[in-house]
Coordinates of C-alpha atoms in Angstrom, one line a residue:
X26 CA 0.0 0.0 0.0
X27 CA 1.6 3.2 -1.2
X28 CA 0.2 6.3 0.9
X29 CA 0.9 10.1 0.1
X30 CA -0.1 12.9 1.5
X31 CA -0.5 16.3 -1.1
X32 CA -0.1 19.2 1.3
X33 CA 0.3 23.0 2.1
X34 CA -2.1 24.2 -0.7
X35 CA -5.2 24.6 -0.9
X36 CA -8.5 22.4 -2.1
X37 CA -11.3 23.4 -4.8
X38 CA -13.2 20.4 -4.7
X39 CA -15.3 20.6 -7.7
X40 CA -18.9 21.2 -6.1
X41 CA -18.2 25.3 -6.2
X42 CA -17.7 25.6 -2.9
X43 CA -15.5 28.2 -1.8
X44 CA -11.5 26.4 -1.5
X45 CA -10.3 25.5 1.8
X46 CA -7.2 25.0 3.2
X47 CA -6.2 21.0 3.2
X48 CA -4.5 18.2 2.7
X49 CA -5.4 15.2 0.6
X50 CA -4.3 12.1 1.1
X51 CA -3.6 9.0 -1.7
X52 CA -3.9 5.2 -1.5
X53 CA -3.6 3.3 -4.9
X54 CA -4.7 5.9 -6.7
X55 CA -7.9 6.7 -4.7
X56 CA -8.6 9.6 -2.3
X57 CA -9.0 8.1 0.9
X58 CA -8.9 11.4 3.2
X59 CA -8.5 14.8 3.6
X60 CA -7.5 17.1 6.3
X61 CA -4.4 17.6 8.0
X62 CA -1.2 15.2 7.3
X63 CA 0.4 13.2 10.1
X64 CA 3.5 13.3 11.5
X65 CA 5.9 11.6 9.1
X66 CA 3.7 10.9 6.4
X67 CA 5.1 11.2 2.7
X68 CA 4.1 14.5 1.9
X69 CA 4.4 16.4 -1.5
X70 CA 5.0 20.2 -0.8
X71 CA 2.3 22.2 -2.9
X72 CA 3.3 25.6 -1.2
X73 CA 0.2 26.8 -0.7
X74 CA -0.8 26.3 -4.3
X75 CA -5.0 25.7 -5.2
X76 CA -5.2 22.0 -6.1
X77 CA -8.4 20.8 -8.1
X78 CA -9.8 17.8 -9.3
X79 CA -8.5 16.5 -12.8
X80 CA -10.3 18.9 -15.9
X81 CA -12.5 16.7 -18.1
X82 CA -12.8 17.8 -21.6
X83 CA -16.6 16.4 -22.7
X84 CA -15.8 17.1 -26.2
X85 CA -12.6 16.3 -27.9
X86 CA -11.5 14.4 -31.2
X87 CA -8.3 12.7 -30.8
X88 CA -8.9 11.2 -34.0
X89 CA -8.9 14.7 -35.6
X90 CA -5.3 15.6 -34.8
X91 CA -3.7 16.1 -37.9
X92 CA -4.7 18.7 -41.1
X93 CA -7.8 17.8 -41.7
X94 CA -8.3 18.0 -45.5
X95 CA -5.1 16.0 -46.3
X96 CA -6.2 13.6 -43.4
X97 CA -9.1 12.2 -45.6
X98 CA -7.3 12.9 -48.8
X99 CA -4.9 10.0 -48.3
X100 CA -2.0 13.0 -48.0
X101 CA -0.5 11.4 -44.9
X102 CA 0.6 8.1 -43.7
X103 CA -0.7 5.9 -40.9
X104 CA 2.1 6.5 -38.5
X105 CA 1.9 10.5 -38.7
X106 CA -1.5 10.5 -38.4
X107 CA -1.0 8.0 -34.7
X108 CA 1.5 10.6 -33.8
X109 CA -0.9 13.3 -34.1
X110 CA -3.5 11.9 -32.1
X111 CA -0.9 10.5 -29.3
X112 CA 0.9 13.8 -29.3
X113 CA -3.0 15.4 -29.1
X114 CA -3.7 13.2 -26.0
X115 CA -0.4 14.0 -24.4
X116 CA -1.5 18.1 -24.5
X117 CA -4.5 16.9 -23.1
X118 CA -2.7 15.9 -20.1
X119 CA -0.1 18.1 -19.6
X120 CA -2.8 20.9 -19.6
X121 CA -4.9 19.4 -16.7
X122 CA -7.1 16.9 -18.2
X123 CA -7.0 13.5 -16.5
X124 CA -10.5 12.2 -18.5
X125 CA -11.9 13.4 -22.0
X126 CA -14.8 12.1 -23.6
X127 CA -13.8 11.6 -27.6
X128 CA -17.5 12.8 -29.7
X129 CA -15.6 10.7 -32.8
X130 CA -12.9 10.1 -34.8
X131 CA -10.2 7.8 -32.7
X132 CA -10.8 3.5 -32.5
X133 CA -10.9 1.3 -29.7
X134 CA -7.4 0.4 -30.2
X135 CA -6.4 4.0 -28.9
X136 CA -8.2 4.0 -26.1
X137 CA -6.6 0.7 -25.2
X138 CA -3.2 1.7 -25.7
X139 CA -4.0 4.5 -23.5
X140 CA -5.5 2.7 -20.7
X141 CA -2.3 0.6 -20.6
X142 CA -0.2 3.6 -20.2
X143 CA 2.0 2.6 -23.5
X144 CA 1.3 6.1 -24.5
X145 CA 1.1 9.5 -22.2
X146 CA -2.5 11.1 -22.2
X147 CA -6.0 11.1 -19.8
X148 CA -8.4 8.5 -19.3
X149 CA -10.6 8.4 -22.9
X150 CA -14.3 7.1 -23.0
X151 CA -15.0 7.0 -26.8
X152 CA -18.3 6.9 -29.4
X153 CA -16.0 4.9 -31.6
X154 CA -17.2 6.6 -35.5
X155 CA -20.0 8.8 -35.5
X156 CA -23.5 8.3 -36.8
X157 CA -24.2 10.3 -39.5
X158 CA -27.2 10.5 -42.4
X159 CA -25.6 9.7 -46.4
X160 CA -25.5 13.3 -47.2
X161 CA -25.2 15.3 -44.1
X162 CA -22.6 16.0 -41.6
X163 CA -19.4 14.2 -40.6
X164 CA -18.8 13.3 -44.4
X165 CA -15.6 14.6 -45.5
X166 CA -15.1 12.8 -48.9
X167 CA -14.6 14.6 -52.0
X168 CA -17.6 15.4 -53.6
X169 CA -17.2 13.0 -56.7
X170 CA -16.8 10.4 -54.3
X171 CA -19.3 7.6 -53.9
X172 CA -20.7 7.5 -49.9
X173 CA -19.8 3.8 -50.1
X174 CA -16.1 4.8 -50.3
X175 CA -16.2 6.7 -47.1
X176 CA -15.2 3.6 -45.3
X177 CA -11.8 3.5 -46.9
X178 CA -10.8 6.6 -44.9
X179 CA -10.9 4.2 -41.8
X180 CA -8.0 3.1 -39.9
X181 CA -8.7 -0.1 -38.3
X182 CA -7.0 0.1 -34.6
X183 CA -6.4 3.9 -35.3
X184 CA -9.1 6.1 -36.3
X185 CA -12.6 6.1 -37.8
X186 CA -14.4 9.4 -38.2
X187 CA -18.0 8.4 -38.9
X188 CA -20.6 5.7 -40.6
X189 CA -23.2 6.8 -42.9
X190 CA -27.0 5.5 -43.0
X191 CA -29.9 6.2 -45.6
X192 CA -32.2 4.7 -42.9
X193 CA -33.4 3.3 -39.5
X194 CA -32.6 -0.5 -40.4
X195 CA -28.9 1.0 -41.5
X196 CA -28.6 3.2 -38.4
X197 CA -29.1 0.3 -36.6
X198 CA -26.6 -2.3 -38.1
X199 CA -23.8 0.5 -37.5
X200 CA -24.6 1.4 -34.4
X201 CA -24.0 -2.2 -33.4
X202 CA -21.4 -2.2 -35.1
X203 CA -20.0 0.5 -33.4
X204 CA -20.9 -1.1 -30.4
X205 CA -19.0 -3.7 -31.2
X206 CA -15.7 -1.9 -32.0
X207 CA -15.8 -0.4 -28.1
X208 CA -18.0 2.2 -28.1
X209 CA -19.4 3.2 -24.4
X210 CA -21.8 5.5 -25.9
X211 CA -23.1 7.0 -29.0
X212 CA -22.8 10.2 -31.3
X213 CA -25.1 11.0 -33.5
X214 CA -25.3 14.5 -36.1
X215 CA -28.7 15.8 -36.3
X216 CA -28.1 19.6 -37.8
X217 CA -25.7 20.7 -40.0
X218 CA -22.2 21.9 -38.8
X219 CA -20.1 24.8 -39.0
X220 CA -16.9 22.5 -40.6
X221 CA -18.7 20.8 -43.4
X222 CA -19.7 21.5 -47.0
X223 CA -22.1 18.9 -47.7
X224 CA -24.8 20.6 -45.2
X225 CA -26.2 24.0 -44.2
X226 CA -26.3 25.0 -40.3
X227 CA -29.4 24.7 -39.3
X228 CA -30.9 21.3 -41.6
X229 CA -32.5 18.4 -39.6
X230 CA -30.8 15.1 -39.8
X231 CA -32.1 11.7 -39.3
X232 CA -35.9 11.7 -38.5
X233 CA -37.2 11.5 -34.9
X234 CA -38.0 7.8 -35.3
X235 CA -34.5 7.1 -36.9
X236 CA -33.0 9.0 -33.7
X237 CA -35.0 7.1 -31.7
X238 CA -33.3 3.5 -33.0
X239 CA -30.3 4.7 -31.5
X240 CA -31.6 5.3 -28.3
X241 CA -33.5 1.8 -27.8
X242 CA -29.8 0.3 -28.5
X243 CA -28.0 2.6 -26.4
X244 CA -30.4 1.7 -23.9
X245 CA -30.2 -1.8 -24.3
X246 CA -26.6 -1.6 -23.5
X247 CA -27.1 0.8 -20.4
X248 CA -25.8 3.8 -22.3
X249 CA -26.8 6.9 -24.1
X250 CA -27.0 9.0 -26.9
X251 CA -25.4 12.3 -26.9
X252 CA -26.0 15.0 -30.5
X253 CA -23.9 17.1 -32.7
X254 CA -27.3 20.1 -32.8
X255 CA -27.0 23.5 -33.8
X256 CA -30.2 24.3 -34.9
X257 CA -33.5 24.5 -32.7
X258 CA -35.4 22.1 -34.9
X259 CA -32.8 19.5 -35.1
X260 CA -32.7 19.7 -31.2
X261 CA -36.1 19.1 -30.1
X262 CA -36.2 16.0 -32.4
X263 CA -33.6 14.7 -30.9
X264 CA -34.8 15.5 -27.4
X265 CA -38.4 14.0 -28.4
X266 CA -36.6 11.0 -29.6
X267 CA -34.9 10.2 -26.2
X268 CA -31.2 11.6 -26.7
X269 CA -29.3 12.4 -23.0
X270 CA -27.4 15.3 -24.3
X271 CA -26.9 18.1 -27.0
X272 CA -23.3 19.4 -28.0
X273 CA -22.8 22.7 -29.3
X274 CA -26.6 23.8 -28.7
X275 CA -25.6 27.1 -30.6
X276 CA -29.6 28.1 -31.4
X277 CA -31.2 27.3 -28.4
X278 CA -34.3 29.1 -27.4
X279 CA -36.1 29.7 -24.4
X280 CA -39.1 26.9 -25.4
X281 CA -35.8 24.2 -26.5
X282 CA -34.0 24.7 -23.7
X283 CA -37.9 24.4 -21.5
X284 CA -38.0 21.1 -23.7
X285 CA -34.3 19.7 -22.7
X286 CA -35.1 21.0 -18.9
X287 CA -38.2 18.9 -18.9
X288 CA -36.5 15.6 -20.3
X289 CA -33.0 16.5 -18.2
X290 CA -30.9 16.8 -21.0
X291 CA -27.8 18.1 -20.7
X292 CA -25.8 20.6 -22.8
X293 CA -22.2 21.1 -23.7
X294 CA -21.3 24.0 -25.2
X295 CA -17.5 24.5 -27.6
X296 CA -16.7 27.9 -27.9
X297 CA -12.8 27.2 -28.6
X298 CA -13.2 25.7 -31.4
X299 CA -14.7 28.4 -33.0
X300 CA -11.9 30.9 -31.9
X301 CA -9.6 28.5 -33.1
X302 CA -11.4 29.2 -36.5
X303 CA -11.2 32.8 -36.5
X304 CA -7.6 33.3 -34.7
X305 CA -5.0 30.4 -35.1
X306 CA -7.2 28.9 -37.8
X307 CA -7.6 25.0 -38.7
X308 CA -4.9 23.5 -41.1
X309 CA -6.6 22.5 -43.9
X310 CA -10.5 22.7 -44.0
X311 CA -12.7 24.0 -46.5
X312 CA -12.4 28.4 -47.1
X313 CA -16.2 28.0 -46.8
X314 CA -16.1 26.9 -43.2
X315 CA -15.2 30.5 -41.9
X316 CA -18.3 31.7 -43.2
X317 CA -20.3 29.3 -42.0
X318 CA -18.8 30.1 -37.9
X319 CA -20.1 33.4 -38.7
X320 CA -22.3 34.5 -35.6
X321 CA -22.0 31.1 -34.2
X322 CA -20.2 32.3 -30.8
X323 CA -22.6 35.3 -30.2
X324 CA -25.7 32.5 -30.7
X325 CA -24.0 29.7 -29.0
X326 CA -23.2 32.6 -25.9
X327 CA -26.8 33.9 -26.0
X328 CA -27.8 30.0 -25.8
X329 CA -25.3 29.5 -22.3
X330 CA -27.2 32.1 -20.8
X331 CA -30.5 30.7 -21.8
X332 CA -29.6 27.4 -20.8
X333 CA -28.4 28.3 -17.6
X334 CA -31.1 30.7 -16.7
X335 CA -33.5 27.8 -17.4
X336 CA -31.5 25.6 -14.8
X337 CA -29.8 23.0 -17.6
X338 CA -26.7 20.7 -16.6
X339 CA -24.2 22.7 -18.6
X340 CA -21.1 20.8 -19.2
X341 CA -18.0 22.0 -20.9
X342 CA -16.2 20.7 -24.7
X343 CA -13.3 22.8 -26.4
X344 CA -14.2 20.7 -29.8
X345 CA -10.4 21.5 -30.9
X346 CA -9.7 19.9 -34.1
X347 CA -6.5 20.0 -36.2
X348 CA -2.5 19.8 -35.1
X349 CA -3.0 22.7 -32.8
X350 CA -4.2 21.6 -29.2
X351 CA -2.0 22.3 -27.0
X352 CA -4.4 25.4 -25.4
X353 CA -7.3 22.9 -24.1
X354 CA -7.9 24.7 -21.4
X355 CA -8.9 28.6 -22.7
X356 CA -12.4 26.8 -22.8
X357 CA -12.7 26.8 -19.1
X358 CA -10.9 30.7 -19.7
X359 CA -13.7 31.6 -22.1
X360 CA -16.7 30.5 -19.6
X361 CA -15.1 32.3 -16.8
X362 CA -15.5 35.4 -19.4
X363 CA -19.1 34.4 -20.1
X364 CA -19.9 33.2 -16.6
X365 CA -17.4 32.8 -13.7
X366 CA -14.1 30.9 -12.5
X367 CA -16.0 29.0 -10.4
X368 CA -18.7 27.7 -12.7
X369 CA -15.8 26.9 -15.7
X370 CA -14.5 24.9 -12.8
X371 CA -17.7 23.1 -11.7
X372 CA -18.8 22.0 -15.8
X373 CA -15.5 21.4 -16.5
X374 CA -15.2 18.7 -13.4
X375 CA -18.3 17.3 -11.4
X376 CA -21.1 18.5 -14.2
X377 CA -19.2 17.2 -17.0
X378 CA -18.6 13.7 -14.7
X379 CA -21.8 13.7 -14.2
X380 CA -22.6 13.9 -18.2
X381 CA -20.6 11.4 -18.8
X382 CA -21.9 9.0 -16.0
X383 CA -18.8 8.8 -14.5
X384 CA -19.3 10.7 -11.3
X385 CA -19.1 8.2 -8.8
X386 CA -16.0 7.6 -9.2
X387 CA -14.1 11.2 -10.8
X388 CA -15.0 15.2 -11.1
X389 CA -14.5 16.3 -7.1
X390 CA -12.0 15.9 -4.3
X391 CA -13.6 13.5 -2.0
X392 CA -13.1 10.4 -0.2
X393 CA -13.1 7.3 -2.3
X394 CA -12.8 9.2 -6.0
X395 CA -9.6 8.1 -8.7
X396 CA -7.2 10.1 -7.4
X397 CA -7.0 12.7 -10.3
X398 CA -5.9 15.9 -9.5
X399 CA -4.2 18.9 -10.5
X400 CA -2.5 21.8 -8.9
X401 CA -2.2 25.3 -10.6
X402 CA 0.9 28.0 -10.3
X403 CA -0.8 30.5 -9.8
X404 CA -4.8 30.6 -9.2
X405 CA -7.5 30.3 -12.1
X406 CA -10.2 31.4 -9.9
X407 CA -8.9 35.1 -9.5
X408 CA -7.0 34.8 -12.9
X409 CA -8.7 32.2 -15.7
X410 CA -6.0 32.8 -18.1
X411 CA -3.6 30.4 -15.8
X412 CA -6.5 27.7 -17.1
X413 CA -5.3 28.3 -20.4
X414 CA -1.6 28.1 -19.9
X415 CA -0.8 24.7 -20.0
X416 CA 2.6 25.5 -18.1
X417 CA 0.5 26.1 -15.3
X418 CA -0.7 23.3 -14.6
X419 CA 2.5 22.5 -13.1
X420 CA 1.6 19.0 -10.9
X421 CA -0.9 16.8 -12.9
X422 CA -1.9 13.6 -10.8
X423 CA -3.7 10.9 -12.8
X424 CA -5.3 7.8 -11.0
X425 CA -2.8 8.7 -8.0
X426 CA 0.5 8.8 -10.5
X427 CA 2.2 11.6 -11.0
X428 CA 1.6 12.1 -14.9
X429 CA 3.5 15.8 -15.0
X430 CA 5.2 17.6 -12.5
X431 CA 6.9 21.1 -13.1
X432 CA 7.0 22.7 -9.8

């Protein structure tokens, strides 16, 4: 039994409560008390630093790590694209986040590889490929290019973007078949998206009863369905049809977000992506796709405030895409903007645990969680730019290993 004691700083626990000074103790990787460190225990000295639970990121695609258009274009080989997505996963880590929820792209084998610590990154549960209508978004092919084709962008073991259905009996054969490549729960695309030609913004995709097959096998397997929905429309079908959760949410009324309220549907919002759009840009995707982003943020903000006005579980995805994700963290820095510290901190570690049904076991400080935990320089509930700095993040803790440490 390996017991250590993390003391001298100070404990956010992930519930919004105010921090407190204390110490936390480990035991094989689980929390198994907090308060004041005994005489002689192994200590490790955070100097009065604030010490949170391990970010989760409910949105990410591993799977999307490298330039996107040459990606599907058959521009790059099989090992750079596995160092992308390893090097992706490794950021991850090094910039708090212990557990990430991948919305589509990577394959079982990743997750495997790192679950057995072969590679460095956080704790992945994974949709496997996304469920997507022939036509609508998640297609990425050319557009000479027969939909049957699509498959041959897959890497078996590696990656596997999404699968494409003309109907229910369809949707159904791949999303067993998605279940049976590892997937612990399931995407689907409903709306258009913002990076995507095939599609415009606000379209409907899939029909409520088409939705609705993925939900009875989710459900047979104890598991959910979470959305790709943009547009109101697209939304309340998917929220009729039984789905758990919406990402992105960007046009999201007062009656939608009523409707989601009433059924406890949760929402994840991914505001970096967008900047990523407009600032650093994304190697490689259409010119279109910059128009298409155009008034997304304001909506998708005006849609945060409706959500939480309405009293919506409001988790927290950065939805970064492309060789560039090293800054995983300015989405907790662009909710504290919107909303506060605090609240960032809250989505971004028991609400998002919670979302992802995980919360038994990770998203606070307390007795008898996985010991993941991180511990900031400097402290991103007075400044929220130190969320954004991965350098700040200067102890990273990950199922009771030290997985960075830069003090």
């Amino acid at each position: 039994m390996t017991e250590t004691w993390y003391a001298g700083g100070r404990v956010a626990d992930g519930s919004g409560a105010e921090p407190s000074v204390a110490d936390v103790c480990v035991t094989d990787g689980v929390i198994t008390a907090i308060g004041s460190a005994p005489a002689g225990a192994t200590t490790v000295d955070l100097d009065g630093r604030l010490l949170t639970p391990g970010l989760i990121d409910a949105h990410v695609h591993l799977g999307l790590s490298s330039p996107i258009r040459a990606q599907f274009g058959f521009e790059l080989s099989v090992a750079e694209i596995a160092a992308d997505i390893f090097t992706a996963a490794a950021f991850a880590v090094d910039a708090g986040f212990t557990t990430v929820r991948d919305t589509g792209g990577i394959d079982r084998g990743v997750v495997d590889v790192l679950a057995k610590g072969k590679m460095r990154g956080p704790h992945v549960l994974s949709c496997g490929p996304v469920q997507c209508q022939i036509g609508g978004h998640g297609y990425y092919g050319a557009d000479w290019e027969p939909t049957e084709l699509w498959t041959e962008h897959h890497i078996p073991g590696l990656c596997a973007l999404s699968l494409m259905s003309g109907n229910a009996d369809e949707l159904r054969r791949n999303v067993r078949e998605t279940f049976r490549r590892g997937a612990t729960f399931l995407k689907l695309c409903v709306t258009g998206g913002v990076v995507g030609g095939h599609d415009r913004l606000a379209d409907t995709q899939f029909t409520i009863e088409e939705i609705a097959v993925a939900v009875q096998e989710a459900a047979a397997r104890g598991t959910y369905v979470t959305v790709h929905a943009h547009g109101s429309a697209g939304i309340r079908n998917a929220v009729r049809a039984g789905v758990r959760c919406v990402e992105h949410g960007t046009d999201i009324d007062e009656s939608t977000a009523s409707l989601m309220h009433e059924h406890d549907v949760a929402l994840v919002p991914t505001f970096s992506v967008l900047d990523q759009l407009f600032s650093d840009g994304v190697t490689d995707v259409d010119p279109s796709t910059a128009d298409r982003a155009t008034g997304v943020r304001q909506r998708m903000a005006s849609a945060l405030e409706i959500a939480r006005s309405t009293g919506l579980r409001i988790g927290l995805g950065s939805d970064l895409i492309g060789p560039n994700q090293q800054r995983r963290g300015a989405e907790l820095q662009v909710r504290s903007e919107l909303e506060s510290p605090m609240q960032a901190l809250v989505s971004a570690t028991s609400v998002n645990a919670d979302i992802l049904g995980v919360g038994e076991t990770v998203g606070m400080v307390r007795v008898g969680m996985r010991a993941d935990l991180v511990v900031w320089q400097s402290d991103p509930l007075e400044d929220a730019s130190v969320f954004a700095n991965p350098d700040m993040a200067v102890l990273v803790v990950k199922s009771g290993a030290i997985a960075k440490d830069i003090r």
